[in-house]
Coordinates of C-alpha atoms in Angstrom, one line a residue:
Chain A
M1 CA -23.3 2.2 -6.6
K2 CA -20.1 2.4 -6.8
L3 CA -17.9 1.6 -10.1
V4 CA -14.1 0.3 -9.3
I5 CA -11.9 -0.5 -12.3
F6 CA -8.7 -2.2 -11.8
A7 CA -6.2 -1.7 -14.7
G8 CA -2.8 -2.8 -15.2
T9 CA -0.3 -4.7 -17.5
P10 CA -1.1 -8.5 -17.8
G11 CA 0.8 -10.7 -15.3
S12 CA 0.7 -7.6 -12.4
G13 CA -1.4 -9.2 -10.3
K14 CA -4.5 -7.9 -10.7
T15 CA -6.9 -11.0 -10.2
S16 CA -5.0 -12.2 -7.3
V17 CA -5.7 -8.1 -5.7
V18 CA -9.3 -8.1 -6.9
K19 CA -10.0 -12.2 -5.3
Y20 CA -9.0 -10.8 -2.1
V21 CA -10.6 -7.4 -2.2
I22 CA -14.1 -9.6 -3.1
Q23 CA -13.0 -11.8 0.1
E24 CA -13.3 -8.6 1.9
L25 CA -16.2 -6.9 0.7
K26 CA -18.9 -9.5 -0.4
A27 CA -20.1 -10.1 3.4
D28 CA -21.4 -6.5 3.3
F29 CA -21.7 -5.5 -0.1
K30 CA -23.5 -7.0 -3.2
L31 CA -20.5 -7.6 -5.9
F32 CA -20.8 -8.0 -9.6
F33 CA -17.8 -8.6 -11.2
A34 CA -16.8 -7.9 -14.7
K35 CA -13.3 -9.3 -16.4
F36 CA -12.6 -7.8 -19.4
D37 CA -10.0 -9.3 -21.5
C38 CA -8.2 -9.4 -25.1
L39 CA -8.1 -13.0 -26.1
K40 CA -9.0 -15.8 -23.6
T41 CA -10.1 -15.6 -19.8
E42 CA -11.9 -17.9 -17.3
D43 CA -11.5 -15.9 -14.4
D44 CA -15.1 -15.0 -14.5
K45 CA -15.6 -18.7 -13.5
F46 CA -13.6 -19.0 -11.2
I47 CA -14.4 -16.0 -9.1
A48 CA -18.0 -16.7 -9.7
E49 CA -17.5 -20.3 -8.0
R50 CA -15.0 -19.6 -5.1
Y51 CA -16.9 -16.5 -4.0
E52 CA -20.4 -17.1 -4.8
I53 CA -21.0 -13.6 -6.7
P54 CA -22.3 -12.9 -10.0
T55 CA -19.7 -12.3 -12.7
I56 CA -19.3 -11.5 -16.6
K57 CA -16.8 -12.2 -19.2
K58 CA -16.1 -9.5 -22.0
L59 CA -13.6 -10.5 -25.0
A60 CA -12.8 -7.4 -26.9
G61 CA -11.5 -9.8 -29.7
E62 CA -10.8 -7.8 -32.5
L63 CA -11.6 -4.4 -30.8
C64 CA -9.1 -2.1 -29.1
P65 CA -9.7 -3.1 -25.5
D66 CA -10.3 -0.1 -24.5
H67 CA -12.9 1.6 -26.7
Y68 CA -14.6 -2.1 -25.9
T69 CA -15.0 -1.9 -22.1
T70 CA -15.9 1.8 -22.4
L71 CA -18.7 0.8 -24.6
E72 CA -19.9 -2.0 -22.7
I73 CA -19.9 0.1 -19.3
P74 CA -23.3 1.4 -19.6
K75 CA -24.7 -1.8 -20.3
I76 CA -23.1 -3.3 -17.1
I77 CA -24.5 -0.7 -14.5
K78 CA -27.9 -0.9 -16.6
E79 CA -28.3 -4.7 -15.8
N80 CA -26.8 -4.3 -12.4
Q81 CA -28.5 -1.6 -10.3
D82 CA -29.4 -3.9 -7.7
K83 CA -26.0 -3.7 -6.4
D84 CA -23.4 -2.1 -4.1
I85 CA -20.5 -2.3 -5.8
I86 CA -19.2 -3.3 -9.6
L87 CA -15.8 -4.4 -9.7
L88 CA -14.3 -4.2 -13.2
E89 CA -11.0 -5.7 -14.3
T90 CA -9.4 -5.0 -17.6
A91 CA -5.9 -6.2 -19.0
G92 CA -4.8 -5.6 -22.2
L93 CA -4.5 -2.4 -22.4
C94 CA -1.5 -0.7 -24.9
L95 CA -0.8 2.3 -22.6
R96 CA -1.7 4.6 -24.8
C97 CA -5.2 4.7 -23.0
S98 CA -7.0 4.5 -19.3
P99 CA -10.3 2.5 -18.8
Y100 CA -10.9 5.1 -15.9
I101 CA -14.2 6.9 -15.2
K102 CA -13.8 10.3 -13.4
E103 CA -17.2 9.4 -11.6
G104 CA -15.8 6.1 -10.1
L105 CA -12.0 4.9 -8.6
G106 CA -9.4 3.9 -10.8
I107 CA -7.0 1.4 -9.5
N108 CA -3.9 0.6 -11.2
V109 CA -2.2 -2.7 -10.4
L110 CA 1.9 -1.9 -10.9
D111 CA 4.4 -4.7 -11.1
V112 CA 7.3 -3.8 -8.7
I113 CA 9.7 -5.3 -11.0
S114 CA 7.9 -3.7 -14.4
G115 CA 10.6 -1.2 -14.6
N116 CA 10.4 3.0 -14.2
P117 CA 7.0 4.3 -13.8
D118 CA 7.8 7.1 -15.7
R119 CA 7.1 5.0 -18.7
Y120 CA 3.8 4.4 -18.2
G121 CA 0.9 6.8 -19.6
P122 CA -2.8 7.4 -18.2
I123 CA -3.4 3.9 -16.7
L124 CA -0.3 4.8 -14.4
T125 CA -0.7 8.7 -14.4
Q126 CA -4.6 9.1 -14.2
A127 CA -5.2 6.2 -11.6
D128 CA -6.8 7.2 -8.1
I129 CA -4.7 4.4 -6.7
V130 CA -1.5 2.8 -7.2
A131 CA -1.5 -0.7 -5.8
I132 CA 2.2 -1.5 -5.9
S133 CA 2.4 -5.6 -6.5
K134 CA 5.0 -7.9 -6.5
G135 CA 7.1 -5.9 -3.6
D136 CA 8.4 -8.8 -1.7
L137 CA 10.9 -9.6 -4.5
I138 CA 13.4 -6.5 -4.2
S139 CA 14.9 -4.8 -1.4
Q140 CA 12.9 -2.4 1.1
A141 CA 15.1 0.7 -0.1
E142 CA 14.5 0.1 -3.7
R143 CA 10.6 -0.3 -2.8
E144 CA 10.6 2.9 -1.4
I145 CA 12.7 4.5 -4.6
F146 CA 9.8 2.7 -6.3
R147 CA 7.2 4.6 -4.5
T148 CA 8.7 8.0 -4.8
N149 CA 9.0 7.4 -8.9
V150 CA 5.5 6.5 -9.1
L151 CA 4.5 9.7 -7.1
K152 CA 6.8 11.8 -9.7
V153 CA 4.0 10.7 -12.3
N154 CA 1.1 10.6 -10.2
P155 CA 1.5 12.9 -7.4
K156 CA -2.0 12.7 -6.7
A157 CA -2.1 9.2 -6.2
K158 CA -2.8 6.6 -3.1
L159 CA -0.7 4.0 -2.9
A160 CA -1.2 0.9 -1.2
E161 CA 1.4 -2.2 -1.3
V162 CA 0.3 -5.5 -1.8
N163 CA 1.0 -8.8 -2.4
G164 CA -0.9 -11.1 -4.3
L165 CA -0.3 -14.3 -2.7
T166 CA -1.0 -13.5 1.1
G167 CA -3.2 -10.8 0.7
E168 CA -1.2 -8.3 2.4
G169 CA -2.0 -5.0 2.0
V170 CA -5.4 -5.5 0.6
I171 CA -7.1 -4.2 3.2
D172 CA -5.7 -0.4 2.5
I173 CA -7.9 -0.9 -1.3
V174 CA -10.6 -2.1 0.7
E175 CA -10.3 1.0 3.1
F176 CA -10.7 3.1 -0.2
I177 CA -13.5 1.6 -2.4
K178 CA -15.4 2.2 1.2
A179 CA -14.5 5.6 1.2
S180 CA -14.8 6.5 -2.8
P181 CA -18.1 8.2 -4.1
E182 CA -21.3 6.5 -5.5
I183 CA -21.9 7.0 -8.8
K184 CA -24.7 9.7 -8.8
T185 CA -25.4 10.6 -12.6
E186 CA -26.1 8.6 -15.5
K187 CA -24.0 10.4 -17.7
L188 CA -19.8 8.5 -17.2
T189 CA -17.2 10.9 -18.6
L190 CA -13.7 8.5 -19.3
K191 CA -10.5 10.4 -17.6
H192 CA -8.5 10.4 -20.4
S193 CA -9.9 10.5 -24.6
M194 CA -9.7 7.6 -27.0
P195 CA -7.0 7.6 -29.8
S196 CA -8.2 10.5 -32.2
A197 CA -6.9 8.8 -35.2
I198 CA -9.1 6.4 -36.6
C199 CA -7.0 4.7 -39.8
G200 CA -7.5 2.0 -42.3
Y201 CA -5.5 0.0 -40.5
C202 CA -8.0 0.1 -37.9
Y203 CA -10.4 -1.2 -40.9
G204 CA -8.6 -4.3 -40.7
N205 CA -6.2 -3.3 -43.3
K206 CA -3.1 -5.6 -43.7
I207 CA -1.1 -3.9 -46.2
I208 CA 1.2 -2.0 -45.1
D209 CA 1.1 0.9 -48.0
E210 CA -0.6 4.4 -48.1
A211 CA -2.8 4.2 -50.7
A212 CA -4.0 0.9 -49.7
V213 CA -4.6 2.2 -46.2
R214 CA -6.3 5.2 -47.1
Q215 CA -8.7 3.6 -49.6
R216 CA -9.5 1.4 -46.9
Y217 CA -10.1 4.0 -44.6
L218 CA -12.5 6.2 -46.8
A219 CA -14.5 2.6 -47.7
G220 CA -14.6 1.8 -43.6
K221 CA -15.4 5.6 -42.9
E222 CA -18.4 5.5 -45.2
L223 CA -19.6 2.5 -43.8
K224 CA -18.8 4.1 -40.3
N225 CA -21.3 6.6 -41.0
L226 CA -24.3 4.6 -42.0
V227 CA -23.9 1.8 -39.1
P228 CA -25.6 3.0 -35.7
N229 CA -22.2 2.4 -33.9
L230 CA -24.1 1.1 -31.0
N231 CA -22.9 -2.9 -31.0
C232 CA -26.4 -3.9 -31.2
G233 CA -25.7 -7.1 -32.6
K234 CA -28.3 -7.7 -34.9
C235 CA -25.9 -8.0 -37.9
G236 CA -24.7 -11.2 -36.4
F237 CA -21.4 -9.6 -35.1
K238 CA -20.3 -8.4 -31.6
S239 CA -19.8 -4.7 -32.7
C240 CA -20.0 -2.5 -35.7
D241 CA -16.3 -2.0 -36.5
E242 CA -16.1 -5.9 -36.9
F243 CA -19.2 -6.0 -39.2
I244 CA -17.8 -3.0 -41.3
R245 CA -14.4 -5.1 -41.4
A246 CA -16.2 -8.6 -42.4
V247 CA -18.1 -6.1 -45.2
L248 CA -14.5 -4.7 -46.6
D249 CA -13.3 -8.3 -46.5
V250 CA -16.4 -9.5 -48.1
K251 CA -17.0 -12.1 -45.7
A252 CA -20.5 -10.0 -44.9
K253 CA -23.1 -8.3 -46.6
K254 CA -24.3 -4.6 -46.2
S255 CA -27.7 -5.5 -45.9
Q256 CA -27.2 -7.7 -43.0
C257 CA -27.2 -4.2 -40.9
P258 CA -31.0 -3.5 -40.5
F259 CA -29.9 0.3 -40.2
I260 CA -28.0 0.4 -43.2
K261 CA -31.1 -2.1 -45.0
E262 CA -33.5 0.3 -43.9
K263 CA -31.5 3.3 -45.2
L264 CA -30.9 1.5 -48.4
E265 CA -35.1 0.9 -48.9
I266 CA -35.9 4.4 -48.4
K267 CA -33.9 5.0 -51.1
Chain B
M1 CA 5.6 14.5 10.0
K2 CA 7.7 13.4 12.8
T3 CA 6.2 11.1 15.7
E4 CA 8.8 9.5 18.3
I5 CA 7.5 6.6 19.4
E6 CA 8.2 5.8 22.8
K7 CA 6.3 2.6 23.2
I8 CA 4.0 0.2 20.9
T9 CA 1.7 -1.9 23.2
I10 CA -0.2 -5.0 21.7
L11 CA -3.7 -5.6 22.8
P12 CA -5.1 -8.7 22.7
G13 CA -7.2 -9.9 19.7
I14 CA -8.3 -13.4 18.7
N15 CA -6.7 -16.4 17.3
K16 CA -7.7 -18.8 14.4
F17 CA -10.7 -20.5 16.0
G18 CA -11.9 -16.9 17.3
E19 CA -10.7 -17.5 20.9
K20 CA -9.4 -14.1 22.6
E21 CA -6.0 -14.3 22.9
K22 CA -4.7 -14.9 26.8
F23 CA -2.6 -11.8 27.4
E24 CA -3.0 -8.3 29.2
K25 CA -1.1 -6.4 26.7
I26 CA 2.4 -6.4 25.4
E27 CA 4.3 -3.4 25.5
I28 CA 7.3 -2.9 23.4
K29 CA 9.9 0.0 24.4
K30 CA 12.4 2.0 22.3
G31 CA 15.6 0.4 21.7
E32 CA 13.9 -3.3 22.8
I33 CA 14.6 -6.2 20.4
V34 CA 11.5 -9.1 19.6
A35 CA 11.6 -12.2 18.3
I36 CA 8.5 -13.7 16.9
V37 CA 8.5 -17.8 16.8
G38 CA 6.1 -20.6 15.8
P39 CA 5.5 -22.8 13.8
T40 CA 4.7 -22.5 9.6
G41 CA 1.1 -20.9 9.7
A42 CA 1.1 -20.2 13.4
G43 CA 0.5 -16.1 12.1
K44 CA 3.9 -14.8 12.6
S45 CA 3.6 -12.6 9.8
Q46 CA 0.0 -11.8 11.0
L47 CA 1.5 -10.4 13.7
L48 CA 4.0 -8.3 12.1
Y49 CA 1.4 -7.3 9.4
D50 CA -1.0 -6.0 12.5
I51 CA 2.1 -3.9 14.1
E52 CA 2.9 -2.5 10.1
K53 CA -0.7 -1.6 9.7
L54 CA -0.9 -0.3 13.2
A55 CA -4.0 -2.4 13.3
Q56 CA -7.1 -1.0 15.5
G57 CA -9.3 -4.1 15.5
D58 CA -10.0 -4.0 11.9
S59 CA -7.4 -6.7 10.8
K60 CA -8.0 -10.6 10.7
S61 CA -6.9 -10.8 14.0
K62 CA -8.6 -8.2 15.9
R63 CA -5.5 -6.7 17.6
I64 CA -5.0 -3.3 18.6
I65 CA -1.8 -1.8 18.5
L66 CA -0.9 1.4 20.6
V67 CA 1.5 4.1 20.0
N68 CA 2.6 5.7 23.3
N69 CA -0.6 4.4 24.7
K70 CA -2.7 6.1 22.3
R71 CA -5.1 4.6 19.5
V72 CA -3.5 5.6 16.1
S73 CA -5.6 7.9 13.9
K74 CA -6.5 6.7 10.3
K75 CA -4.5 10.0 8.9
L76 CA -1.3 8.4 10.6
R77 CA -1.9 4.9 9.4
F78 CA -2.3 5.7 5.9
E79 CA 0.1 8.3 5.4
P80 CA 1.8 7.9 2.2
K81 CA 5.3 8.1 3.0
R82 CA 4.6 5.8 5.9
K83 CA 7.5 6.4 8.1
L84 CA 6.4 5.1 11.2
I85 CA 7.7 1.6 10.5
A86 CA 9.9 0.0 7.9
S87 CA 10.2 -3.8 7.1
L88 CA 13.0 -5.8 6.2
A89 CA 11.5 -8.7 4.0
Q90 CA 13.0 -11.9 3.3
S91 CA 14.0 -10.5 -0.6
M92 CA 17.5 -8.4 -0.8
N93 CA 17.4 -8.2 -4.9
F94 CA 18.2 -5.3 -6.8
L95 CA 16.9 -4.5 -10.1
T96 CA 18.5 -1.1 -10.8
D97 CA 21.9 -1.2 -12.7
I98 CA 23.6 1.4 -10.4
S99 CA 26.5 1.8 -8.3
V100 CA 26.1 1.8 -4.3
K101 CA 26.9 4.9 -3.6
D102 CA 24.1 6.5 -6.4
F103 CA 21.6 3.9 -5.0
L104 CA 21.7 5.2 -1.8
S105 CA 21.7 8.9 -3.1
L106 CA 18.1 7.7 -4.9
H107 CA 17.1 6.1 -1.6
L108 CA 18.1 9.4 0.5
E109 CA 16.2 11.2 -2.5
A110 CA 13.3 9.1 -1.7
R111 CA 13.0 9.6 2.0
G112 CA 12.9 13.1 1.2
K113 CA 16.7 13.9 2.7
K114 CA 19.3 16.0 0.7
F115 CA 22.2 14.3 -1.0
D116 CA 24.9 13.6 2.2
S117 CA 27.9 12.0 0.9
E118 CA 29.4 11.7 5.3
L119 CA 26.0 9.3 5.7
I120 CA 26.4 7.2 2.6
K121 CA 29.8 7.0 3.7
E122 CA 28.4 6.2 7.2
V123 CA 25.7 3.7 5.8
I124 CA 28.5 1.9 3.8
G125 CA 31.1 1.9 6.6
G126 CA 28.0 0.3 8.7
A127 CA 27.3 -2.6 6.2
N128 CA 31.1 -3.6 6.0
E129 CA 31.0 -4.2 10.2
I130 CA 28.7 -6.5 9.1
T131 CA 29.7 -8.1 6.6
G132 CA 33.2 -9.9 6.2
E133 CA 33.3 -9.0 2.2
P134 CA 34.0 -5.4 2.1
I135 CA 31.5 -2.8 -0.1
L136 CA 33.2 0.0 -2.3
P137 CA 30.8 3.1 -3.2
E138 CA 31.5 2.5 -6.6
T139 CA 30.2 -1.6 -6.7
N140 CA 27.5 -1.7 -8.9
I141 CA 24.6 -3.3 -6.5
L142 CA 23.9 -5.9 -9.2
N143 CA 26.8 -7.8 -8.2
L144 CA 26.7 -7.8 -4.6
S145 CA 26.8 -10.8 -2.8
G146 CA 24.1 -11.9 -0.6
G147 CA 25.7 -10.9 2.3
Q148 CA 26.6 -7.7 1.5
S149 CA 23.7 -7.0 0.1
R150 CA 22.0 -8.2 3.4
A151 CA 24.6 -5.8 5.1
L152 CA 24.0 -3.1 3.2
M153 CA 19.9 -3.4 3.6
I154 CA 20.4 -3.8 7.4
S155 CA 22.8 -0.6 7.9
D156 CA 20.7 1.5 5.2
V157 CA 17.4 0.7 7.7
A158 CA 19.4 1.8 10.2
N159 CA 20.8 5.2 9.1
I160 CA 18.8 6.5 6.0
S161 CA 15.1 5.2 7.1
I162 CA 14.3 6.6 9.8
S163 CA 11.3 4.6 10.8
P164 CA 11.1 4.2 14.8
V165 CA 10.0 0.9 14.3
I166 CA 11.7 -1.8 12.1
L167 CA 10.3 -5.1 11.3
I168 CA 12.3 -8.1 9.8
D169 CA 10.6 -11.4 8.5
E170 CA 12.8 -14.3 8.5
I171 CA 15.7 -12.3 7.3
E172 CA 18.4 -14.7 5.5
N173 CA 21.3 -14.6 7.1
A174 CA 24.5 -15.9 5.6
G175 CA 27.5 -14.2 5.1
I176 CA 26.6 -11.6 8.0
N177 CA 27.5 -10.9 11.4
K178 CA 24.1 -11.1 13.5
E179 CA 25.1 -9.7 16.6
K180 CA 26.6 -7.0 14.7
A181 CA 23.8 -6.3 12.8
M182 CA 21.2 -6.6 15.6
Q183 CA 23.7 -3.7 17.5
I184 CA 23.9 -1.6 14.7
L185 CA 19.7 -1.3 14.4
V186 CA 19.0 -1.1 17.9
E187 CA 22.1 1.8 18.4
E188 CA 19.8 4.3 16.4
G189 CA 17.1 3.6 19.4
K190 CA 14.5 1.5 17.3
I191 CA 12.2 -1.0 18.0
V192 CA 13.2 -4.0 16.5
L193 CA 10.4 -7.2 15.6
I194 CA 12.2 -10.3 14.1
V195 CA 10.4 -13.2 12.9
T196 CA 13.6 -15.6 13.6
H197 CA 14.2 -19.4 14.9
D198 CA 18.1 -18.7 14.2
P199 CA 19.4 -19.2 18.0
V200 CA 22.0 -15.9 18.1
L201 CA 18.6 -13.9 16.6
A202 CA 16.5 -15.4 19.0
F203 CA 18.6 -15.4 22.1
N204 CA 19.8 -11.6 21.0
T205 CA 16.6 -10.2 22.1
D206 CA 14.9 -9.1 25.5
K207 CA 11.7 -11.5 24.8
R208 CA 10.4 -13.8 22.7
I209 CA 6.4 -13.7 21.4
I210 CA 5.4 -17.1 20.7
V211 CA 2.5 -17.4 18.3
K212 CA -0.1 -20.8 17.6
N213 CA -2.9 -20.9 15.9
G214 CA -2.9 -17.7 15.2
G215 CA -3.1 -16.1 18.2
I216 CA -0.1 -15.2 20.8
I217 CA -0.2 -17.7 23.4
K218 CA 3.3 -16.8 25.6
I219 CA 5.5 -14.6 25.9
L220 CA 9.2 -15.5 27.0
K221 CA 11.7 -13.3 28.5
T222 CA 15.2 -13.9 27.1
T223 CA 17.1 -15.3 30.3
L224 CA 20.6 -14.7 30.8
K225 CA 21.6 -18.6 30.3
E226 CA 19.9 -17.9 26.4
K227 CA 21.6 -14.7 25.8
G228 CA 24.8 -16.8 26.4
I229 CA 23.9 -19.7 24.1
G230 CA 23.1 -17.0 21.3
H231 CA 26.5 -15.4 21.7
Y232 CA 28.7 -18.6 21.7
F233 CA 26.6 -19.1 18.5
N234 CA 27.5 -15.8 17.3
W235 CA 31.3 -16.6 18.0
V236 CA 31.2 -19.8 15.9
G237 CA 29.2 -17.8 13.2
N238 CA 31.9 -15.3 12.7
Y239 CA 34.7 -18.0 12.2
S240 CA 32.4 -19.5 9.8
L241 CA 31.9 -15.8 7.9
E242 CA 36.0 -15.2 8.3
I243 CA 36.9 -18.8 6.9
R244 CA 34.0 -18.0 4.0
E245 CA 36.4 -15.0 3.1
K246 CA 39.6 -17.1 2.7
I247 CA 37.8 -19.7 0.7
R248 CA 36.6 -17.2 -1.4
N249 CA 40.0 -15.6 -1.9
G250 CA 41.7 -18.8 -2.6
E251 CA 43.5 -19.7 0.5
K252 CA 44.1 -22.7 2.3
V253 CA 42.6 -23.2 5.6
E254 CA 44.2 -25.4 8.0
K255 CA 44.2 -23.7 11.2
V256 CA 41.3 -21.6 13.1
K257 CA 42.3 -18.7 15.6
L258 CA 40.0 -19.4 18.3
F259 CA 39.4 -16.2 20.4
C260 CA 36.3 -15.5 22.9
E261 CA 34.9 -12.3 23.9
P262 CA 32.7 -12.0 26.9
I263 CA 29.2 -11.3 26.3
K264 CA 28.5 -7.1 26.7

């Protein structure tokens, strides 16, 4: 099985590229498509209807989209053991992180009119392939300068120029996907670590005040130590962190979490 | 890696209906200009794409492109700097806020060449032969007119991009001397393929490839008569180029001085 992750800022042309990739691959491979977004997407339905492949939609909602994506990847793999290639598309990154997995293939769809590539963090610097989109909007010379600038920040990247409207260039990406390694181990590794600072704001604090955020952090951390951090969903929330926020906001009771309940009962 | 391209050969593939294209092979030699013509959606861009990607039977059209009579290795096809083929697309827009001179030196750097003030002068000089409105090295590229941008990019492709094959997709050609533009490109010993229905450009070629329903249906050798007609239209175009500049400069235009030069 191969795991291909498409990442890029909203509007860069990820879905358009993915569409053509699916069209090229679907005759020869069993595909699965997972779309990650922050708030809303209908792309899962669109892809499923047009290309007749199984898809899933995952909305990060209150969570950091990269944390969420990473937590969901093992589940997707487990549920799709019969597939040849899992295509995963993710948007809504803050550029601090990258969702790429060492064992898979990371593709950054980068819009040529998005400014100098040196502004981008690991989403670009750690990509295996950079798909440069919308090149038809600028001159040939400026496109070449852009390519050089991409290679300055990610010298190992393989470049492909793609046109999301016509599908030109997608054939290169398909070649790269076919040549990419299969996932052999069960343990996957992130290419880039997640943010180390977990603060009170992450637990839903809205008051910009040192004491308030500190207090919230301590209260959140205490709960964080009690919950399983597995996003099992038994509390009625999609994730442990959302549950913690709800408890701190007095919208949920601690005992809704079966793990905490069990610990409380033992005591 | 330097590759001399003496000739490219197109071997037949299939059209939209899966029927084999009816020609044995199309050879295009160094210094030749070939027009690609046909109705909208006929597959002109696909043909350019096949050549750009040096397709080996793996594109939609199943065509095979030979370079110097040989099949092309994957390594050469996916070479990241892709120096074999340059394409001049419809768009000539710029985004960077920078002077013409500095922009060209950035492009030189991107092409892995050292700063060369002589070459930069040559590029701007070449562009000024194509456009009526002179470009200065200090001009900001964002302030270039449409004609100036096109002229600059044509001269840039001819002088800085060392790619031996140039593909031009329906270039907008207002405000430029078209014959001169083609001449500058071919002077450098390049192969030029151009999608166009402009009589000046289409007749200023060695042959025309006619595309329909996704397949090549005919190859026409450009006749001397056609070349003459193209040449005539170019004169007319150049008059309008001159008058355009006069209008731009706020002059009155009440007379046109006609002069004709013989076809070379």
